[in-house]
Coordinates of C-alpha atoms and ligand atoms in Angstrom, one line a residue:
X1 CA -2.2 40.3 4.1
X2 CA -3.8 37.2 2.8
X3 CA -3.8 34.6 5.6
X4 CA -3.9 31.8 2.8
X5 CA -1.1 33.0 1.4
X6 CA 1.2 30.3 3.1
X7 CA -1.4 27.8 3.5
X8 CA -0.5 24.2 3.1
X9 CA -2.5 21.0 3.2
X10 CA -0.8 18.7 6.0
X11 CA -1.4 14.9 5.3
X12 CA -0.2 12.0 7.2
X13 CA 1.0 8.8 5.9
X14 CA 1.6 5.9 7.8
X15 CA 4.1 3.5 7.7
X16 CA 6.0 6.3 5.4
X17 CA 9.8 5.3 6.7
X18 CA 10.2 2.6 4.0
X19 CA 8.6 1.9 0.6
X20 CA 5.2 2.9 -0.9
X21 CA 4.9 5.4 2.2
X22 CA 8.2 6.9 1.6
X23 CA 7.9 7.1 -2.3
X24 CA 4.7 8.9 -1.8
X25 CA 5.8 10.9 0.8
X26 CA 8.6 12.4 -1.5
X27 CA 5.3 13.0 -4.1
X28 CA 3.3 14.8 -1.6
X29 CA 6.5 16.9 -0.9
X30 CA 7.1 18.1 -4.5
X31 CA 3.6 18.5 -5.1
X32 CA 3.5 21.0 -2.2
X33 CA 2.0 19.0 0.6
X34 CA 3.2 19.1 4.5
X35 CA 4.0 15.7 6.1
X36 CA 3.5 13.7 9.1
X37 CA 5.8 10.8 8.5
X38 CA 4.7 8.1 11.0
X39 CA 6.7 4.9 11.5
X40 CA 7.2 2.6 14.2
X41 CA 10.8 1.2 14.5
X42 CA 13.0 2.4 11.9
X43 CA 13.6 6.1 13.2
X44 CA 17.2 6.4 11.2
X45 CA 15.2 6.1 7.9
X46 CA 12.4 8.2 9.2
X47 CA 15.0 10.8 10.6
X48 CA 16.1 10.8 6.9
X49 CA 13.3 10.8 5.0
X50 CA 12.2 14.3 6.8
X51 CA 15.6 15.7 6.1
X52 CA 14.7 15.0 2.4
X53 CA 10.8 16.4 2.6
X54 CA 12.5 19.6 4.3
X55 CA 14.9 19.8 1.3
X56 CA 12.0 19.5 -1.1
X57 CA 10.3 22.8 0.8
X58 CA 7.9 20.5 3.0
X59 CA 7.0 21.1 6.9
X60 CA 7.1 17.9 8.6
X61 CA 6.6 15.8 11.6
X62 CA 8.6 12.5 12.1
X63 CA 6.0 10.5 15.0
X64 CA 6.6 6.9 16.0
X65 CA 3.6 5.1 16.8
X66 CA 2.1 1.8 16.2
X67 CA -1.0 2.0 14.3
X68 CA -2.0 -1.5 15.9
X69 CA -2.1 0.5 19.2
X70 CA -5.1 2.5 19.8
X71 CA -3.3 4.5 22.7
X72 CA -0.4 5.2 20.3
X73 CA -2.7 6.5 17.6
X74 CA -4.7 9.0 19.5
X75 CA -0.9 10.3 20.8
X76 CA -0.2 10.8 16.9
X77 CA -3.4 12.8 16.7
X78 CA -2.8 15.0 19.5
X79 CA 0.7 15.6 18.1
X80 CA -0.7 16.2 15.0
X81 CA -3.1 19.2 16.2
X82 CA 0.0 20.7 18.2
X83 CA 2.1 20.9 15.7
X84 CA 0.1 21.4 12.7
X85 CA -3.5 22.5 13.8
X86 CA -5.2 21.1 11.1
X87 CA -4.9 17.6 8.4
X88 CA -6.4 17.4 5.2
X89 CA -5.5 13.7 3.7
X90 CA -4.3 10.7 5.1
X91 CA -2.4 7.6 3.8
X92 CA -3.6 4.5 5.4
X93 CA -0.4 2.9 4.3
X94 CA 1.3 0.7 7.1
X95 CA 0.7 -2.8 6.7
X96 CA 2.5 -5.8 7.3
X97 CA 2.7 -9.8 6.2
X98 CA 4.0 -12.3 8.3
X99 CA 5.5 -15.5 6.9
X100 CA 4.1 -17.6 4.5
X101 CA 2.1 -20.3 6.2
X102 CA -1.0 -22.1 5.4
X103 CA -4.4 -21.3 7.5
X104 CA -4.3 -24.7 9.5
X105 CA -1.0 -23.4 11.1
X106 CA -2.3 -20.1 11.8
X107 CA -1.8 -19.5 15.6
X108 CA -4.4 -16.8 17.3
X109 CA -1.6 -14.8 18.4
X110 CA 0.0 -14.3 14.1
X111 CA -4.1 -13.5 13.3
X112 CA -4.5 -10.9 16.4
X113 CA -1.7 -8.5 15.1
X114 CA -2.4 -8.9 11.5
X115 CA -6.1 -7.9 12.2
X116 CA -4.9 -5.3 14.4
X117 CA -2.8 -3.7 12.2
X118 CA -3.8 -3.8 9.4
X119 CA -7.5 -3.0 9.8
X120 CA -8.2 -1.8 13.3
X121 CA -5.3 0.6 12.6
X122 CA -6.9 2.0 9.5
X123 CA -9.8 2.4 10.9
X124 CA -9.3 4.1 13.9
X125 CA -6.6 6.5 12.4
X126 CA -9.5 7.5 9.7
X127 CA -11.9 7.8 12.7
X128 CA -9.6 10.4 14.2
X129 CA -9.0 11.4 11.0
X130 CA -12.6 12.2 9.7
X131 CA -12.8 14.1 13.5
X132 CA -10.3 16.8 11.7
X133 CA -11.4 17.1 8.5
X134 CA -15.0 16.4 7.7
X135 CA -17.4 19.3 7.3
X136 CA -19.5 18.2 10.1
X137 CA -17.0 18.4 12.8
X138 CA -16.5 22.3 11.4
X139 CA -13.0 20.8 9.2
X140 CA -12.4 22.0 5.7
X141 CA -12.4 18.4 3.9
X142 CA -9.8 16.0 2.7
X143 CA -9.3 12.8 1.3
X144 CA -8.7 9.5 2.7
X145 CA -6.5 6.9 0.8
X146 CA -5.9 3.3 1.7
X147 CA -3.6 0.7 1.0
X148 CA -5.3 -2.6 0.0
X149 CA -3.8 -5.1 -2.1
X150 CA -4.4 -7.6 -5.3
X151 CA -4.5 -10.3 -2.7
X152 CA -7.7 -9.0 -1.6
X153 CA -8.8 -10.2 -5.1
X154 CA -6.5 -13.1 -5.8
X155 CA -6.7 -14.6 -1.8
X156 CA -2.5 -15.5 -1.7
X157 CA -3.3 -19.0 -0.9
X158 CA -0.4 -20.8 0.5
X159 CA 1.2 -17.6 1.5
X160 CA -1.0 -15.2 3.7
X161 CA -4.9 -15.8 3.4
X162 CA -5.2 -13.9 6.2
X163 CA -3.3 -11.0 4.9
X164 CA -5.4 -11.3 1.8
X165 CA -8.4 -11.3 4.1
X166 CA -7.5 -7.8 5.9
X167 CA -6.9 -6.3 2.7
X168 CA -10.7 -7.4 1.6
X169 CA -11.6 -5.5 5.1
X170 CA -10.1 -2.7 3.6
X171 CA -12.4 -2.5 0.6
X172 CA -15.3 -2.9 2.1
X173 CA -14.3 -0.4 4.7
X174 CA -13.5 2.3 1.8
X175 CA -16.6 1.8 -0.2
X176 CA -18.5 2.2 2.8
X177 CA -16.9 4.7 4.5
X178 CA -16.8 6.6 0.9
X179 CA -20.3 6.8 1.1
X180 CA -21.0 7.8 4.7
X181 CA -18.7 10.6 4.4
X182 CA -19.7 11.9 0.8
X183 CA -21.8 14.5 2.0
X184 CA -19.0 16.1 4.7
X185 CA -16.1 16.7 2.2
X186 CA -13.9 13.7 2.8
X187 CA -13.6 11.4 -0.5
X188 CA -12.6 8.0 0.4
X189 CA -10.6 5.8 -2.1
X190 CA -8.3 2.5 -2.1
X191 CA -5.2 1.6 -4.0
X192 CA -4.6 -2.2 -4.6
X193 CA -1.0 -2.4 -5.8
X194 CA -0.1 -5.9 -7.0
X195 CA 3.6 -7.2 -6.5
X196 CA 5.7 -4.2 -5.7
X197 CA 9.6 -4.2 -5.2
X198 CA 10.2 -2.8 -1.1
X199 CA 11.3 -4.3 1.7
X200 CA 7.7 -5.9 2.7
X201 CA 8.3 -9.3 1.3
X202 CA 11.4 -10.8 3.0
X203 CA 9.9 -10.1 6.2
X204 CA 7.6 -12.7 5.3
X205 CA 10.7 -14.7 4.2
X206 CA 11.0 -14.3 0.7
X207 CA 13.1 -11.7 -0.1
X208 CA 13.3 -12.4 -3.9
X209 CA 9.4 -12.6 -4.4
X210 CA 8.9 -9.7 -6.6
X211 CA 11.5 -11.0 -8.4
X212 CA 10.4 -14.4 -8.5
X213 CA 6.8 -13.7 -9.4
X214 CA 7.1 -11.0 -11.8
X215 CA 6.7 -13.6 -14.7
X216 CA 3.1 -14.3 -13.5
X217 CA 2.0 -10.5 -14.0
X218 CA 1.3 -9.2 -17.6
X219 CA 3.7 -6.5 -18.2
X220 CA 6.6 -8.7 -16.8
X221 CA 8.0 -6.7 -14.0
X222 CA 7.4 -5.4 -10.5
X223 CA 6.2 -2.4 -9.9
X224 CA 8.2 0.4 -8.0
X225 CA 6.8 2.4 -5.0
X226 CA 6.6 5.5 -6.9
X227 CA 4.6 3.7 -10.0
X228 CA 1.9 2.8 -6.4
X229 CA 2.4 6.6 -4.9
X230 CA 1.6 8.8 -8.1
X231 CA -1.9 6.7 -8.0
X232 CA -1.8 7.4 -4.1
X233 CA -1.0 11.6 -5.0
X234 CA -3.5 11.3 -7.3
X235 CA -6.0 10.0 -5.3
X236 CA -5.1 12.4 -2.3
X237 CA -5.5 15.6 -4.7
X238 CA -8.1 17.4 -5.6
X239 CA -7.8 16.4 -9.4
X240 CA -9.6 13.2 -8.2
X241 CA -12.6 15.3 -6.6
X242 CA -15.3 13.3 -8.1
X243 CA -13.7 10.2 -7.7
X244 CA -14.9 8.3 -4.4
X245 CA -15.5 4.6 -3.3
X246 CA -12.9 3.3 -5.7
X247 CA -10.7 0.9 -5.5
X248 CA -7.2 1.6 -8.0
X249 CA -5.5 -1.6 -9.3
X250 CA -1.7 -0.5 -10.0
X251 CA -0.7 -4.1 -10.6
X252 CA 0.8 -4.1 -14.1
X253 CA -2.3 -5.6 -15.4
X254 CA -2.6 -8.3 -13.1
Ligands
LIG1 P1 7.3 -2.0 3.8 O1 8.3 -1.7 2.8 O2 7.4 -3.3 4.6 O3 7.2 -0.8 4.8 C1 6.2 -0.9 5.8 C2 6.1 0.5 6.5 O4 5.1 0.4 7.5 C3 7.4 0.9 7.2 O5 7.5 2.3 7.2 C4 7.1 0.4 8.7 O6 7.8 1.2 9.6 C5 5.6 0.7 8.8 N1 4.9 -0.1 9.7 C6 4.9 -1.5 9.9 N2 4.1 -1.8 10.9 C7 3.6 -0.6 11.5 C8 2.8 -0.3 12.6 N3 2.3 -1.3 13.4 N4 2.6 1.0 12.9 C9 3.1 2.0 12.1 N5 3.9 1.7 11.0 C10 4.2 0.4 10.7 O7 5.8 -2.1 3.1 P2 5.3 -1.6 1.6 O8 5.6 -2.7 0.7 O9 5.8 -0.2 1.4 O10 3.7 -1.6 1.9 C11 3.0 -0.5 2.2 C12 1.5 -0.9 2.1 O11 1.2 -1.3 0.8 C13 1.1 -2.0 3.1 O12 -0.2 -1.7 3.6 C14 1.0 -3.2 2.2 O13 0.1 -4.2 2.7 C15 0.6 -2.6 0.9 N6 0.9 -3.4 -0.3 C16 2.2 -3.7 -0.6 C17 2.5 -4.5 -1.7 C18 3.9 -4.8 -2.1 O14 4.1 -5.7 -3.0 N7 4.9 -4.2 -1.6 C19 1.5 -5.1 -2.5 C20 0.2 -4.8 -2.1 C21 -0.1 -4.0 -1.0 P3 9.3 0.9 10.2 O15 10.2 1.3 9.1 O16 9.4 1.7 11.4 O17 9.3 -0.6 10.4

C-alpha cells in the first residue's frame, strides 16, 4: 500500500470565520487542501464554514484562539499536532482596524492590540509555524502567506496610520523572513489587497467604505474575498515554487 496515497497538505488560516480567510478557505478546500479554521469570537460562522470544507471533501479543525495571545497560539499549535501531525502552509490572515482616528488621539491601549495582533500574532504563529515545516527542524516544507495591505503603501492618513504601519511590519517581516528560510523549504510571500468588500470596515465605523471609495481605485469596484484568496491559493501552492519575498498587490490597479 502506498502510504501517500491519502496524503493531504494541512494549512491553517487565521482569522478564516469571515472574509478573505473564509473565501480562501473554501479555495484550499476544492483545491484539495485540509484546514485548520482559527477564529476568535464568531464560532456559529466558523461551525459553518467547516460543515462547508467537510462538504467540499476537506478534513478540518475549527480552533478559537486569539492570535494577539501568545498562550492561545501555542494551544492552536499543540492542537494542531494532535489532530493533524503535520502543517504545510499557513495564512497569516487575521487582522483588524479600529476606528478611524487621527494619530494625536491614539491612546497606548488602541496601539497595544493593534501591534499585538496584527504583527506579534503573525509572527509568532510563523515561528511555531516554521518549527513544523522547515527542513531544518526535520519538516517536509511549506509556504507561508501573509496578509498585508495597500495601506502599507498608501499610509490611510486620517483613518488608521497605525494600521497602515503594522501592515508595513508585515512586509518587512516577509522579505526577511523569505530569505532566512529559503534554504529550509518554507517560501515566504505577502498579499496586499487594496479595498475589499467583507465585514472589516464597519468595525472601524464605516460600513459603506468599499462602497464609498471604490471611485478612487482604477477599475472602479471593490474587490471580493475570493478575487484576494485565489492570489492567497496561489501563493500557498506549489505553482508559485520559485516565487519568494514578494509582496502581491490585488488592488484593482490601485
Ligand atoms: P474581517 O472580515 O474583519 O474578518 C476578520 C477575521 O479575523 C475574522 O475571521 C475574525 O474572527 C478574525 N480575527 C480578528 N481578530 C482576531 C484575533 N485576535 N485572533 C484570531 N482571529 C481574529 O477581515 P478581512 O477583511 O477578511 O481581512 C482579512 C485580512 O486582510 C486582515 O489581515 C486585513 O488587515 C487584510 N486586509 C483586508 C482588506 C479589506 O479591504 N477587507 C484590505 C487590505 C488588507 P471572528 O469571526 O471570530 O471575529
Amino acid at each position: 500500500m502506498n502510504p501517500k496515497k491519502n496524503f493531504k497538505k494541512v494549512v491553517l488560516i487565521t482569522g478564516a470565520s469571515r472574509g478573505i480567510g473564509a473565501a480562501t478557505a473554501k479555495l484550499c478546500a476544492k483545491a484539495g487542501w485540509d484546514i485548520v479554521v482559527n477564529y476568535t469570537q464568531n464560532q456559529e460562522a466558523a461551525n459553518s464554514l467547516c460543515a462547508e470544507l467537510k462538504d467540499l471533501g476537506a478534513a478540518t479543525l475549527c480552533v478559537q484562539a486569539d492570535v494577539g495571545d501568545e498562550s492561545q497560539i501555542l494551544k492552536m499549535f499543540s492542537q494542531i499536532d494532535s489532530h493533524f501531525g503535520a502543517l504545510h502552509g499557513l495564512v497569516n490572515n487575521a487582522g483588524i482596524v479600529d476606528m478611524t482616528s487621527h494619530v494625536v488621539d491614539m491612546s497606548w491601549s488602541r496601539l497595544e492590540r493593534m501591534m499585538r495582533i496584527n504583527i506579534l500574532g503573525s509572527i509568532v504563529c510563523a515561528r511555531e509555524a516554521i518549527k513544523r515545516m522547515s527542513t531544518d527542524h526535520k519538516g517536509s516544507g511549506g509556504s507561508i502567506v501573509n496578509l498585508s495591505s495597500v495601506a502599507a503603501r498608501v499610509g490611510a492618513p486620517s483613518q488608521y496610520v497605525d494600521y497602515a504601519a503594522s501592515k508595513g511590519a508585515i512586509d518587512s517581516f516577509t522579505f526577511g523572513l523569505a530569505k532566512e528560510l529559503a534554504t529550509q523549504g518554507i517560501r515566504v510571500n505577502a498579499v496586499r489587497p487594496g479595498i475589499i468588500d467583507t465585514d472589516i470596515h464597519a468595525s472601524g465605523g464605516l460600513p459603506n467604505r468599499a462602497k464609498d471609495l471604490a471611485p478612487m481605485v482604477p477599475m472602479q469596484r471593490a474587490g471580493t474575498a475570493q478575487e484576494v484568496g485565489e492570489a492567497i491559493l496561489w501563493l500557498l501552492s506549489d505553482e508559485s515554487s520559485y516565487t519568494t519575498a514578494s509582496v502581491l498587490d490585488v488592488t484593482g490597479g490601485r
